[in-house]
PDB file of C-alpha atoms and ligand atoms in Angstrom:
ATOM      1  CA  MET A   1       0.000   0.000   0.000  1.00 49.00           C
ATOM      2  CA  PRO A   2       2.616   2.650   0.974  1.00 55.00           C
ATOM      3  CA  ARG A   3       4.404   1.923  -2.285  1.00 59.00           C
ATOM      4  CA  ARG A   4       1.275   2.736  -4.277  1.00 64.00           C
ATOM      5  CA  SER A   5       0.734   5.909  -2.328  1.00 67.00           C
ATOM      6  CA  ALA A   6       4.328   6.959  -2.994  1.00 67.00           C
ATOM      7  CA  ALA A   7       3.800   6.257  -6.685  1.00 67.00           C
ATOM      8  CA  ARG A   8       0.636   8.400  -6.649  1.00 70.00           C
ATOM      9  CA  SER A   9       2.335  11.318  -4.963  1.00 72.00           C
ATOM     10  CA  GLY A  10       5.252  10.928  -7.398  1.00 72.00           C
ATOM     11  CA  MET A  11       2.745  11.133 -10.231  1.00 73.00           C
ATOM     12  CA  ALA A  12       1.172  14.203  -8.639  1.00 75.00           C
ATOM     13  CA  LEU A  13       4.580  15.786  -8.399  1.00 73.00           C
ATOM     14  CA  ILE A  14       5.240  15.135 -12.076  1.00 75.00           C
ATOM     15  CA  LEU A  15       1.843  16.601 -13.018  1.00 74.00           C
ATOM     16  CA  ALA A  16       2.485  19.664 -10.838  1.00 75.00           C
ATOM     17  CA  LEU A  17       5.897  20.149 -12.465  1.00 74.00           C
ATOM     18  CA  ALA A  18       4.337  19.794 -15.923  1.00 76.00           C
ATOM     19  CA  ALA A  19       1.695  22.388 -14.982  1.00 77.00           C
ATOM     20  CA  ILE A  20       4.400  24.763 -13.779  1.00 76.00           C
ATOM     21  CA  ALA A  21       6.363  24.257 -16.990  1.00 75.00           C
ATOM     22  CA  LEU A  22       3.229  24.796 -19.085  1.00 75.00           C
ATOM     23  CA  GLY A  23       2.331  27.853 -17.032  1.00 78.00           C
ATOM     24  CA  GLY A  24       5.816  29.223 -17.510  1.00 79.00           C
ATOM     25  CA  GLY A  25       5.560  28.625 -21.258  1.00 82.00           C
ATOM     26  CA  LEU A  26       2.204  30.357 -21.343  1.00 83.00           C
ATOM     27  CA  ALA A  27       3.597  33.312 -19.416  1.00 85.00           C
ATOM     28  CA  LEU A  28       6.465  33.586 -21.879  1.00 87.00           C
ATOM     29  CA  TYR A  29       4.039  33.306 -24.799  1.00 88.00           C
ATOM     30  CA  LEU A  30       1.766  35.984 -23.329  1.00 89.00           C
ATOM     31  CA  GLN A  31       4.742  38.227 -22.709  1.00 90.00           C
ATOM     32  CA  ALA A  32       5.935  37.856 -26.310  1.00 91.00           C
ATOM     33  CA  ARG A  33       2.410  38.471 -27.577  1.00 91.00           C
ATOM     34  CA  ALA A  34       2.084  41.596 -25.439  1.00 92.00           C
ATOM     35  CA  ALA A  35       5.421  42.853 -26.745  1.00 92.00           C
ATOM     36  CA  ALA A  36       4.325  42.203 -30.346  1.00 92.00           C
ATOM     37  CA  LEU A  37       1.042  44.001 -29.685  1.00 92.00           C
ATOM     38  CA  ALA A  38       2.879  46.928 -28.150  1.00 91.00           C
ATOM     39  CA  ARG A  39       5.191  47.032 -31.162  1.00 90.00           C
ATOM     40  CA  ALA A  40       2.228  46.970 -33.563  1.00 91.00           C
ATOM     41  CA  GLU A  41       0.537  49.684 -31.504  1.00 91.00           C
ATOM     42  CA  ARG A  42       3.669  51.835 -31.513  1.00 90.00           C
ATOM     43  CA  SER A  43       4.032  51.323 -35.263  1.00 90.00           C
ATOM     44  CA  GLU A  44       0.359  52.248 -35.804  1.00 92.00           C
ATOM     45  CA  LEU A  45       0.831  55.305 -33.623  1.00 94.00           C
ATOM     46  CA  LEU A  46       3.897  56.343 -35.609  1.00 95.00           C
ATOM     47  CA  ARG A  47       1.992  55.804 -38.856  1.00 95.00           C
ATOM     48  CA  GLU A  48      -0.723  58.161 -37.658  1.00 96.00           C
ATOM     49  CA  ARG A  49       1.833  60.727 -36.430  1.00 96.00           C
ATOM     50  CA  LEU A  50       3.538  60.634 -39.843  1.00 97.00           C
ATOM     51  CA  ARG A  51       0.210  60.971 -41.649  1.00 97.00           C
ATOM     52  CA  VAL A  52      -0.568  64.101 -39.633  1.00 97.00           C
ATOM     53  CA  ALA A  53       2.976  65.467 -40.099  1.00 97.00           C
ATOM     54  CA  ALA A  54       2.839  64.993 -43.901  1.00 98.00           C
ATOM     55  CA  ALA A  55      -0.549  66.711 -44.063  1.00 98.00           C
ATOM     56  CA  GLU A  56       0.783  69.576 -41.915  1.00 97.00           C
ATOM     57  CA  ALA A  57       3.827  69.969 -44.164  1.00 98.00           C
ATOM     58  CA  ALA A  58       1.542  70.109 -47.232  1.00 98.00           C
ATOM     59  CA  ARG A  59      -0.737  72.647 -45.533  1.00 97.00           C
ATOM     60  CA  GLU A  60       2.212  74.862 -44.529  1.00 97.00           C
ATOM     61  CA  ALA A  61       3.462  74.839 -48.133  1.00 98.00           C
ATOM     62  CA  LEU A  62      -0.030  75.897 -49.264  1.00 97.00           C
ATOM     63  CA  TRP A  63      -0.048  78.768 -46.747  1.00 97.00           C
ATOM     64  CA  ILE A  64       3.117  80.071 -48.369  1.00 97.00           C
ATOM     65  CA  LEU A  65       1.519  79.695 -51.797  1.00 97.00           C
ATOM     66  CA  ALA A  66      -1.545  81.650 -50.633  1.00 96.00           C
ATOM     67  CA  ALA A  67       0.703  84.373 -49.156  1.00 96.00           C
ATOM     68  CA  ASP A  68       2.401  85.022 -52.551  1.00 96.00           C
ATOM     69  CA  GLU A  69       2.374  88.808 -52.927  1.00 95.00           C
ATOM     70  CA  ASP A  70       2.513  88.920 -56.715  1.00 96.00           C
ATOM     71  CA  LEU A  71      -0.333  86.919 -58.229  1.00 97.00           C
ATOM     72  CA  ALA A  72       0.289  88.302 -61.734  1.00 95.00           C
ATOM     73  CA  VAL A  73       3.736  86.706 -62.011  1.00 97.00           C
ATOM     74  CA  ASP A  74       4.848  83.267 -60.833  1.00 98.00           C
ATOM     75  CA  HIS A  75       8.440  82.171 -61.177  1.00 97.00           C
ATOM     76  CA  LEU A  76      10.823  79.653 -59.616  1.00 96.00           C
ATOM     77  CA  GLY A  77      12.567  82.278 -57.445  1.00 96.00           C
ATOM     78  CA  GLU A  78       9.423  82.872 -55.392  1.00 98.00           C
ATOM     79  CA  ASP A  79       8.998  81.628 -51.820  1.00 97.00           C
ATOM     80  CA  TRP A  80       6.360  79.004 -52.631  1.00 98.00           C
ATOM     81  CA  ALA A  81       8.630  77.331 -55.229  1.00 98.00           C
ATOM     82  CA  ARG A  82      11.363  76.436 -52.725  1.00 97.00           C
ATOM     83  CA  PRO A  83      11.252  72.889 -51.361  1.00 98.00           C
ATOM     84  CA  ARG A  84      10.930  72.872 -47.590  1.00 97.00           C
ATOM     85  CA  GLU A  85      12.603  70.456 -45.189  1.00 97.00           C
ATOM     86  CA  THR A  86      12.248  70.224 -41.426  1.00 97.00           C
ATOM     87  CA  ASN A  87      13.883  67.969 -38.847  1.00 96.00           C
ATOM     88  CA  ARG A  88      11.659  68.053 -35.807  1.00 92.00           C
ATOM     89  CA  ALA A  89      12.780  67.486 -32.232  1.00 92.00           C
ATOM     90  CA  ASP A  90      10.540  64.369 -32.013  1.00 91.00           C
ATOM     91  CA  GLY A  91      12.607  62.634 -34.730  1.00 95.00           C
ATOM     92  CA  VAL A  92      10.121  63.198 -37.559  1.00 97.00           C
ATOM     93  CA  SER A  93      11.534  64.821 -40.699  1.00 98.00           C
ATOM     94  CA  THR A  94       9.268  66.400 -43.303  1.00 98.00           C
ATOM     95  CA  TRP A  95       9.709  67.603 -46.858  1.00 98.00           C
ATOM     96  CA  ALA A  96       7.267  69.492 -49.101  1.00 98.00           C
ATOM     97  CA  VAL A  97       7.401  70.987 -52.562  1.00 98.00           C
ATOM     98  CA  VAL A  98       4.899  73.013 -54.579  1.00 98.00           C
ATOM     99  CA  GLU A  99       4.968  72.973 -58.390  1.00 98.00           C
ATOM    100  CA  ASP A 100       2.752  74.975 -60.720  1.00 98.00           C
ATOM    101  CA  ALA A 101       0.788  73.109 -63.397  1.00 98.00           C
ATOM    102  CA  GLY A 102       1.926  75.812 -65.852  1.00 97.00           C
ATOM    103  CA  ARG A 103       5.385  74.304 -66.072  1.00 97.00           C
ATOM    104  CA  PHE A 104       3.948  71.168 -67.679  1.00 98.00           C
ATOM    105  CA  ILE A 105       1.600  70.319 -70.521  1.00 97.00           C
ATOM    106  CA  ASN A 106      -1.643  68.938 -69.102  1.00 97.00           C
ATOM    107  CA  TRP A 107      -3.037  65.819 -70.819  1.00 97.00           C
ATOM    108  CA  ASN A 108      -6.573  66.948 -69.952  1.00 96.00           C
ATOM    109  CA  ASN A 109      -6.059  70.073 -72.097  1.00 95.00           C
ATOM    110  CA  LEU A 110      -7.058  67.816 -74.983  1.00 94.00           C
ATOM    111  CA  ALA A 111     -10.580  67.559 -73.509  1.00 91.00           C
ATOM    112  CA  ALA A 112     -11.024  71.349 -73.325  1.00 89.00           C
ATOM    113  CA  SER A 113     -12.402  73.486 -76.106  1.00 75.00           C
ATOM    114  CA  ASN A 114      -9.796  75.565 -77.792  1.00 71.00           C
ATOM    115  CA  ARG A 115      -9.538  78.982 -79.343  1.00 70.00           C
ATOM    116  CA  THR A 116      -5.773  79.405 -79.449  1.00 73.00           C
ATOM    117  CA  ALA A 117      -3.380  79.772 -82.373  1.00 76.00           C
ATOM    118  CA  ARG A 118      -2.091  76.233 -81.815  1.00 86.00           C
ATOM    119  CA  ASP A 119      -4.575  73.788 -80.314  1.00 90.00           C
ATOM    120  CA  ALA A 120      -3.885  71.237 -77.566  1.00 92.00           C
ATOM    121  CA  ARG A 121      -3.631  68.459 -80.155  1.00 93.00           C
ATOM    122  CA  GLU A 122      -0.894  70.181 -82.162  1.00 93.00           C
ATOM    123  CA  ILE A 123       1.000  71.044 -78.978  1.00 94.00           C
ATOM    124  CA  LEU A 124       0.861  67.455 -77.676  1.00 95.00           C
ATOM    125  CA  LEU A 125       1.903  66.021 -81.041  1.00 95.00           C
ATOM    126  CA  ASP A 126       4.935  68.319 -81.242  1.00 94.00           C
ATOM    127  CA  LEU A 127       5.898  67.672 -77.633  1.00 95.00           C
ATOM    128  CA  MET A 128       5.690  63.889 -78.062  1.00 95.00           C
ATOM    129  CA  MET A 129       7.682  64.052 -81.294  1.00 93.00           C
ATOM    130  CA  PHE A 130      10.244  66.193 -79.482  1.00 91.00           C
ATOM    131  CA  CYS A 131      10.390  63.440 -76.818  1.00 93.00           C
ATOM    132  CA  GLY A 132      11.222  60.803 -79.439  1.00 91.00           C
ATOM    133  CA  ASP A 133       7.684  59.423 -79.945  1.00 92.00           C
ATOM    134  CA  PHE A 134       7.105  58.928 -83.668  1.00 90.00           C
ATOM    135  CA  ASP A 135       3.749  57.190 -83.131  1.00 90.00           C
ATOM    136  CA  ALA A 136       2.244  60.163 -81.342  1.00 95.00           C
ATOM    137  CA  ALA A 137      -0.686  60.682 -83.731  1.00 96.00           C
ATOM    138  CA  VAL A 138      -2.239  57.301 -82.874  1.00 96.00           C
ATOM    139  CA  ARG A 139      -1.908  57.945 -79.126  1.00 96.00           C
ATOM    140  CA  VAL A 140      -3.306  61.474 -79.317  1.00 96.00           C
ATOM    141  CA  ASP A 141      -6.267  60.286 -81.457  1.00 96.00           C
ATOM    142  CA  ALA A 142      -6.950  57.504 -78.933  1.00 97.00           C
ATOM    143  CA  LEU A 143      -6.753  59.923 -75.994  1.00 97.00           C
ATOM    144  CA  GLN A 144      -9.084  62.337 -77.775  1.00 95.00           C
ATOM    145  CA  ASP A 145     -11.718  59.589 -78.254  1.00 96.00           C
ATOM    146  CA  PHE A 146     -11.179  58.385 -74.651  1.00 97.00           C
ATOM    147  CA  MET A 147     -12.115  61.829 -73.298  1.00 96.00           C
ATOM    148  CA  ASP A 148     -14.543  63.377 -75.772  1.00 93.00           C
ATOM    149  CA  ALA A 149     -18.244  63.057 -74.988  1.00 93.00           C
ATOM    150  CA  ASP A 150     -19.226  61.432 -78.273  1.00 93.00           C
ATOM    151  CA  GLU A 151     -18.964  57.777 -79.305  1.00 93.00           C
ATOM    152  CA  GLU A 152     -17.711  58.475 -82.805  1.00 93.00           C
ATOM    153  CA  GLY A 153     -14.120  57.591 -83.551  1.00 93.00           C
ATOM    154  CA  THR A 154     -11.712  54.714 -84.037  1.00 95.00           C
ATOM    155  CA  TYR A 155     -10.898  54.320 -80.329  1.00 96.00           C
ATOM    156  CA  GLU A 156     -14.336  54.362 -78.691  1.00 95.00           C
ATOM    157  CA  ALA A 157     -16.180  51.670 -76.642  1.00 94.00           C
ATOM    158  CA  ASP A 158     -16.049  48.975 -79.386  1.00 93.00           C
ATOM    159  CA  PHE A 159     -12.281  49.216 -79.546  1.00 95.00           C
ATOM    160  CA  TYR A 160     -11.860  48.311 -75.835  1.00 94.00           C
ATOM    161  CA  ARG A 161     -14.662  45.688 -75.755  1.00 92.00           C
ATOM    162  CA  VAL A 162     -12.207  42.829 -76.256  1.00 88.00           C
ATOM    163  CA  GLY A 163     -10.353  40.213 -74.211  1.00 85.00           C
ATOM    164  CA  ASP A 164     -11.074  39.043 -70.651  1.00 87.00           C
ATOM    165  CA  ALA A 165     -11.436  42.487 -69.115  1.00 87.00           C
ATOM    166  CA  PRO A 166     -13.311  44.752 -71.520  1.00 90.00           C
ATOM    167  CA  TYR A 167     -13.845  48.353 -70.481  1.00 91.00           C
ATOM    168  CA  ALA A 168     -15.265  51.528 -71.963  1.00 92.00           C
ATOM    169  CA  PRO A 169     -13.700  54.987 -72.322  1.00 95.00           C
ATOM    170  CA  PRO A 170     -15.092  57.316 -69.611  1.00 95.00           C
ATOM    171  CA  ASN A 171     -15.725  60.084 -72.202  1.00 95.00           C
ATOM    172  CA  ARG A 172     -14.649  62.822 -69.750  1.00 95.00           C
ATOM    173  CA  ALA A 173     -11.528  64.556 -68.424  1.00 95.00           C
ATOM    174  CA  LEU A 174      -9.297  62.050 -66.570  1.00 96.00           C
ATOM    175  CA  TRP A 175      -8.884  61.968 -62.759  1.00 94.00           C
ATOM    176  CA  ALA A 176      -5.686  59.993 -62.295  1.00 93.00           C
ATOM    177  CA  PRO A 177      -2.530  59.049 -64.228  1.00 93.00           C
ATOM    178  CA  ALA A 178      -3.636  55.405 -63.923  1.00 94.00           C
ATOM    179  CA  GLU A 179      -6.585  56.206 -66.208  1.00 96.00           C
ATOM    180  CA  LEU A 180      -4.174  57.531 -68.825  1.00 96.00           C
ATOM    181  CA  LEU A 181      -2.478  54.129 -68.951  1.00 96.00           C
ATOM    182  CA  ARG A 182      -5.776  52.536 -70.088  1.00 95.00           C
ATOM    183  CA  VAL A 183      -5.754  54.581 -73.287  1.00 96.00           C
ATOM    184  CA  HIS A 184      -4.683  52.689 -76.426  1.00 96.00           C
ATOM    185  CA  GLY A 185      -0.959  53.198 -77.046  1.00 95.00           C
ATOM    186  CA  PHE A 186      -0.171  54.520 -73.551  1.00 96.00           C
ATOM    187  CA  SER A 187       2.040  52.489 -71.220  1.00 94.00           C
ATOM    188  CA  ALA A 188       4.373  53.020 -68.279  1.00 94.00           C
ATOM    189  CA  GLU A 189       7.236  52.730 -70.776  1.00 93.00           C
ATOM    190  CA  LEU A 190       6.135  56.022 -72.388  1.00 92.00           C
ATOM    191  CA  PHE A 191       6.689  57.795 -69.053  1.00 93.00           C
ATOM    192  CA  ARG A 192      10.070  56.317 -68.209  1.00 93.00           C
ATOM    193  CA  PRO A 193      12.465  59.251 -67.483  1.00 92.00           C
ATOM    194  CA  ARG A 194      14.876  59.915 -70.382  1.00 90.00           C
ATOM    195  CA  PRO A 195      18.058  61.604 -69.237  1.00 88.00           C
ATOM    196  CA  ARG A 196      19.293  63.826 -72.060  1.00 83.00           C
ATOM    197  CA  THR A 197      22.606  62.452 -73.267  1.00 83.00           C
ATOM    198  CA  ASP A 198      23.140  64.775 -76.234  1.00 84.00           C
ATOM    199  CA  PRO A 199      22.036  68.396 -75.621  1.00 77.00           C
ATOM    200  CA  ASP A 200      21.640  68.936 -79.389  1.00 78.00           C
ATOM    201  CA  ASP A 201      19.425  65.881 -79.969  1.00 82.00           C
ATOM    202  CA  PRO A 202      16.233  67.370 -81.472  1.00 80.00           C
ATOM    203  CA  THR A 203      14.174  64.393 -80.247  1.00 86.00           C
ATOM    204  CA  GLY A 204      15.849  64.033 -76.833  1.00 89.00           C
ATOM    205  CA  GLY A 205      12.985  65.468 -74.731  1.00 91.00           C
ATOM    206  CA  ASP A 206      11.629  63.772 -71.600  1.00 93.00           C
ATOM    207  CA  LEU A 207       7.848  63.223 -71.676  1.00 94.00           C
ATOM    208  CA  SER A 208       7.770  62.095 -68.023  1.00 94.00           C
ATOM    209  CA  ALA A 209       9.076  65.482 -66.874  1.00 95.00           C
ATOM    210  CA  ALA A 210       7.123  67.569 -69.392  1.00 96.00           C
ATOM    211  CA  THR A 211       3.551  66.403 -68.865  1.00 97.00           C
ATOM    212  CA  VAL A 212       1.108  66.183 -66.012  1.00 97.00           C
ATOM    213  CA  LEU A 213      -2.480  65.131 -65.438  1.00 97.00           C
ATOM    214  CA  VAL A 214      -4.411  67.856 -63.633  1.00 97.00           C
ATOM    215  CA  PRO A 215      -7.529  66.089 -62.265  1.00 96.00           C
ATOM    216  CA  GLN A 216      -9.988  68.783 -63.250  1.00 93.00           C
ATOM    217  CA  PRO A 217     -12.518  69.261 -66.049  1.00 91.00           C
ATOM    218  CA  LEU A 218     -11.580  72.409 -67.974  1.00 92.00           C
ATOM    219  CA  ALA A 219     -13.395  75.080 -69.954  1.00 89.00           C
ATOM    220  CA  ALA A 220     -10.077  76.059 -71.594  1.00 91.00           C
ATOM    221  CA  PRO A 221      -6.593  74.486 -71.598  1.00 93.00           C
ATOM    222  CA  ILE A 222      -4.299  75.335 -68.668  1.00 95.00           C
ATOM    223  CA  PRO A 223      -1.797  77.850 -70.114  1.00 94.00           C
ATOM    224  CA  VAL A 224       1.918  77.090 -70.013  1.00 96.00           C
ATOM    225  CA  ASN A 225       3.788  79.517 -67.722  1.00 97.00           C
ATOM    226  CA  VAL A 226       6.712  81.038 -69.670  1.00 95.00           C
ATOM    227  CA  ASN A 227       8.522  81.710 -66.378  1.00 97.00           C
ATOM    228  CA  THR A 228       8.495  78.132 -65.085  1.00 98.00           C
ATOM    229  CA  ALA A 229       8.146  75.779 -68.088  1.00 97.00           C
ATOM    230  CA  SER A 230      11.126  73.672 -69.137  1.00 94.00           C
ATOM    231  CA  ARG A 231      12.753  73.800 -72.554  1.00 92.00           C
ATOM    232  CA  ASP A 232      10.906  70.648 -73.664  1.00 93.00           C
ATOM    233  CA  VAL A 233       7.541  72.155 -72.720  1.00 95.00           C
ATOM    234  CA  LEU A 234       8.301  75.486 -74.421  1.00 94.00           C
ATOM    235  CA  MET A 235       9.431  73.595 -77.530  1.00 92.00           C
ATOM    236  CA  GLY A 236       6.174  71.633 -77.576  1.00 93.00           C
ATOM    237  CA  VAL A 237       4.000  74.671 -77.097  1.00 93.00           C
ATOM    238  CA  SER A 238       5.804  76.824 -79.673  1.00 91.00           C
ATOM    239  CA  GLY A 239       6.480  74.151 -82.273  1.00 89.00           C
ATOM    240  CA  LEU A 240       9.597  72.404 -83.411  1.00 79.00           C
ATOM    241  CA  ARG A 241      10.893  75.240 -85.574  1.00 84.00           C
ATOM    242  CA  GLN A 242      11.209  77.774 -82.721  1.00 86.00           C
ATOM    243  CA  GLU A 243      14.345  76.413 -81.119  1.00 87.00           C
ATOM    244  CA  ASP A 244      16.261  79.716 -81.211  1.00 87.00           C
ATOM    245  CA  ALA A 245      13.370  81.712 -79.776  1.00 87.00           C
ATOM    246  CA  VAL A 246      12.938  79.173 -76.965  1.00 90.00           C
ATOM    247  CA  ARG A 247      16.648  79.350 -76.157  1.00 90.00           C
ATOM    248  CA  GLN A 248      16.417  83.158 -75.963  1.00 88.00           C
ATOM    249  CA  ILE A 249      13.295  83.055 -73.788  1.00 89.00           C
ATOM    250  CA  LEU A 250      15.112  80.753 -71.347  1.00 92.00           C
ATOM    251  CA  ALA A 251      18.163  83.046 -71.276  1.00 91.00           C
ATOM    252  CA  LEU A 252      16.099  86.180 -70.782  1.00 89.00           C
ATOM    253  CA  ARG A 253      14.013  84.835 -67.914  1.00 92.00           C
ATOM    254  CA  GLN A 254      17.231  83.867 -66.097  1.00 93.00           C
ATOM    255  CA  VAL A 255      17.973  87.601 -65.871  1.00 92.00           C
ATOM    256  CA  GLN A 256      14.429  88.610 -64.992  1.00 92.00           C
ATOM    257  CA  PRO A 257      11.093  86.779 -65.038  1.00 94.00           C
ATOM    258  CA  PHE A 258       8.595  87.990 -67.629  1.00 93.00           C
ATOM    259  CA  GLU A 259       6.114  90.293 -65.894  1.00 92.00           C
ATOM    260  CA  THR A 260       3.789  90.520 -68.862  1.00 91.00           C
ATOM    261  CA  LEU A 261       3.462  88.652 -72.119  1.00 90.00           C
ATOM    262  CA  ALA A 262       3.720  91.981 -73.922  1.00 89.00           C
ATOM    263  CA  THR A 263       7.419  92.337 -73.018  1.00 81.00           C
ATOM    264  CA  MET A 264       8.118  88.860 -74.372  1.00 80.00           C
ATOM    265  CA  PHE A 265       6.010  89.236 -77.488  1.00 85.00           C
ATOM    266  CA  THR A 266       7.733  92.564 -78.295  1.00 85.00           C
ATOM    267  CA  ALA A 267      11.132  90.918 -77.965  1.00 78.00           C
ATOM    268  CA  TYR A 268      10.091  87.863 -80.068  1.00 80.00           C
ATOM    269  CA  PRO A 269       7.310  88.850 -82.464  1.00 83.00           C
ATOM    270  CA  GLU A 270       7.850  85.617 -84.409  1.00 79.00           C
ATOM    271  CA  VAL A 271       6.794  83.472 -81.435  1.00 80.00           C
ATOM    272  CA  ALA A 272       3.960  85.796 -80.408  1.00 83.00           C
ATOM    273  CA  ALA A 273       1.872  84.466 -83.260  1.00 82.00           C
ATOM    274  CA  VAL A 274       2.217  80.828 -82.193  1.00 84.00           C
ATOM    275  CA  LEU A 275       2.114  81.307 -78.412  1.00 88.00           C
ATOM    276  CA  GLU A 276      -0.862  83.680 -78.265  1.00 85.00           C
ATOM    277  CA  GLY A 277      -3.511  82.151 -76.019  1.00 87.00           C
ATOM    278  CA  SER A 278      -1.397  79.127 -74.960  1.00 92.00           C
ATOM    279  CA  VAL A 279       0.941  80.790 -72.474  1.00 94.00           C
ATOM    280  CA  GLY A 280       0.857  83.100 -69.458  1.00 95.00           C
ATOM    281  CA  THR A 281       3.199  84.636 -66.848  1.00 95.00           C
ATOM    282  CA  ALA A 282       1.321  83.283 -63.797  1.00 97.00           C
ATOM    283  CA  SER A 283      -0.207  79.961 -62.738  1.00 98.00           C
ATOM    284  CA  ALA A 284      -3.570  79.182 -61.160  1.00 97.00           C
ATOM    285  CA  VAL A 285      -3.247  75.430 -60.548  1.00 98.00           C
ATOM    286  CA  PHE A 286      -0.554  73.886 -58.348  1.00 98.00           C
ATOM    287  CA  ARG A 287       0.511  70.500 -57.055  1.00 98.00           C
ATOM    288  CA  VAL A 288       1.913  69.981 -53.572  1.00 98.00           C
ATOM    289  CA  ARG A 289       3.831  66.855 -52.638  1.00 98.00           C
ATOM    290  CA  ALA A 290       4.762  66.273 -48.992  1.00 98.00           C
ATOM    291  CA  ARG A 291       6.459  63.475 -47.079  1.00 98.00           C
ATOM    292  CA  ALA A 292       7.041  62.746 -43.395  1.00 98.00           C
ATOM    293  CA  ALA A 293       9.512  60.103 -42.223  1.00 97.00           C
ATOM    294  CA  ALA A 294      10.798  58.557 -38.980  1.00 96.00           C
ATOM    295  CA  ASP A 295      12.256  55.172 -37.970  1.00 93.00           C
ATOM    296  CA  GLY A 296      12.270  53.917 -41.564  1.00 93.00           C
ATOM    297  CA  GLN A 297       8.526  54.581 -42.033  1.00 95.00           C
ATOM    298  CA  HIS A 298       7.044  57.318 -44.198  1.00 96.00           C
ATOM    299  CA  ARG A 299       3.721  58.787 -45.232  1.00 97.00           C
ATOM    300  CA  THR A 300       3.016  61.043 -48.202  1.00 98.00           C
ATOM    301  CA  VAL A 301       0.500  63.590 -49.438  1.00 98.00           C
ATOM    302  CA  LEU A 302      -0.145  64.550 -53.039  1.00 97.00           C
ATOM    303  CA  ALA A 303      -2.663  67.326 -53.550  1.00 97.00           C
ATOM    304  CA  TRP A 304      -3.865  69.448 -56.451  1.00 98.00           C
ATOM    305  CA  VAL A 305      -5.106  72.937 -55.652  1.00 98.00           C
ATOM    306  CA  GLU A 306      -6.476  75.918 -57.503  1.00 97.00           C
ATOM    307  CA  ARG A 307      -5.462  79.424 -56.447  1.00 97.00           C
ATOM    308  CA  ASP A 308      -7.817  82.333 -57.057  1.00 96.00           C
ATOM    309  CA  PRO A 309      -5.909  84.755 -59.335  1.00 94.00           C
ATOM    310  CA  ARG A 310      -7.474  87.781 -57.584  1.00 94.00           C
ATOM    311  CA  THR A 311      -7.555  86.864 -53.893  1.00 94.00           C
ATOM    312  CA  GLY A 312      -4.869  84.167 -53.646  1.00 94.00           C
ATOM    313  CA  ASP A 313      -7.321  81.852 -51.850  1.00 95.00           C
ATOM    314  CA  VAL A 314      -6.376  78.218 -52.300  1.00 97.00           C
ATOM    315  CA  ARG A 315      -9.030  75.572 -52.976  1.00 97.00           C
ATOM    316  CA  ILE A 316      -8.243  71.845 -52.889  1.00 97.00           C
ATOM    317  CA  LEU A 317      -9.137  69.900 -56.044  1.00 96.00           C
ATOM    318  CA  GLN A 318      -7.757  66.499 -54.999  1.00 96.00           C
ATOM    319  CA  TRP A 319      -6.003  65.275 -51.827  1.00 97.00           C
ATOM    320  CA  LEU A 320      -4.347  61.839 -51.812  1.00 96.00           C
ATOM    321  CA  GLU A 321      -2.533  60.284 -48.854  1.00 97.00           C
ATOM    322  CA  GLY A 322      -0.261  57.297 -49.185  1.00 95.00           C
ATOM    323  CA  GLU A 323       2.839  55.442 -48.088  1.00 88.00           C
ATOM    324  CA  GLY A 324       6.244  55.333 -49.634  1.00 69.00           C
TER     325      GLY A 324
HETATM  326 CA1  LIG B 401       3.748  85.027 -57.699  1.00 69.38          CA
HETATM  327 CA1  LIG B 402     -15.476  59.394 -76.804  1.00 69.38          CA
END
C-alpha cells in the first residue's frame, strides 16, 4: 500500500511540475504576444503621427503659396517654389514641394475646347515628337476619343470591348494618371524618365518630366507659364521650328522673369503668333507633394489645388494620402 501511495504522490509531483512548466511557457508566450502588440501599436501610432505630419507639411506649403504677394507673375525664385525640409525634435523629418501646373503640358487640355493659335492636339503632337515618340498621332487620337463626350471615332467603346477584361472609355476629363495608362498606345514605358545624353538631340525630350495630369474638367486648356516651363515644354507649345526663340526666352528669364506677355512678345514677335492664347506669366493650378519620415517609415500627401488669381485663396481639387 505505501508503495502505491508513494507512486501516486510521485505522479502528482510530475503533473504539478508539468503544470508549472506549461504555465511558464504560457507566461512567456503571453509576454511575447504583449510585446508584439505593443510594437504593432507603436508602429500604428507612428503611422498616424507621420500621416498628420505629412498633411501639416503640405498645408504649410499651401499657406506660403496663398501668401504670394505677386499673383500676376509666378516664377521659380518665389517663396512658394522652394522645397521645404524640417527635422523636428521628435525625430520626424518632413519635406514638401509646390509645383505649378503651368510648367507642364496637361493631358486633360485635350478635352477642353480651344480657341488658341495652336490647339492642344498640335502642342501634344509636337511635344511627343520632341520626346522621341514617332507614333504620337495614334496615341493622341486615342486619348481624344477616350475623353470626348461622343462615341464616334476609331478608339471608342467597341475598340476596348475585347479580351477578358473589356472596359469603356469614360468620355470625360481624366482623374488619375492610372486612367491615362488605359488609353490605347499609352504604357508606363512612355513615361520612363529619359536623361538627355546629347544636348543637341532634337528628339531628346523627356515626356515624363514635361507632362502632367491635372484632375480637373476644364473650360479652356491650362496655359503654359513662360517663367516656369522647361525647354521641352516650351518647344512643344511653340512648335519644333522655334528652337532659337525658346533658347532666348530661357536666357532672358534667367535675368528677370517675364512680368507681362507683352514684353516677351515685343522681344520675339515671331513666337507671339504661335504662343498667343497658350501661355501666361502666372499659374492658377498647383501641385503639392509632402512626405514625413521617422524610424524607416514614411507617409506622403499629393494634392492638387487651384489658387484664385485675384484673392490668392487656395481651394483643394484632390487630396491623396499614401505610403512610400
Ligand atoms: Ca507670384
Ligand atoms: Ca469618346
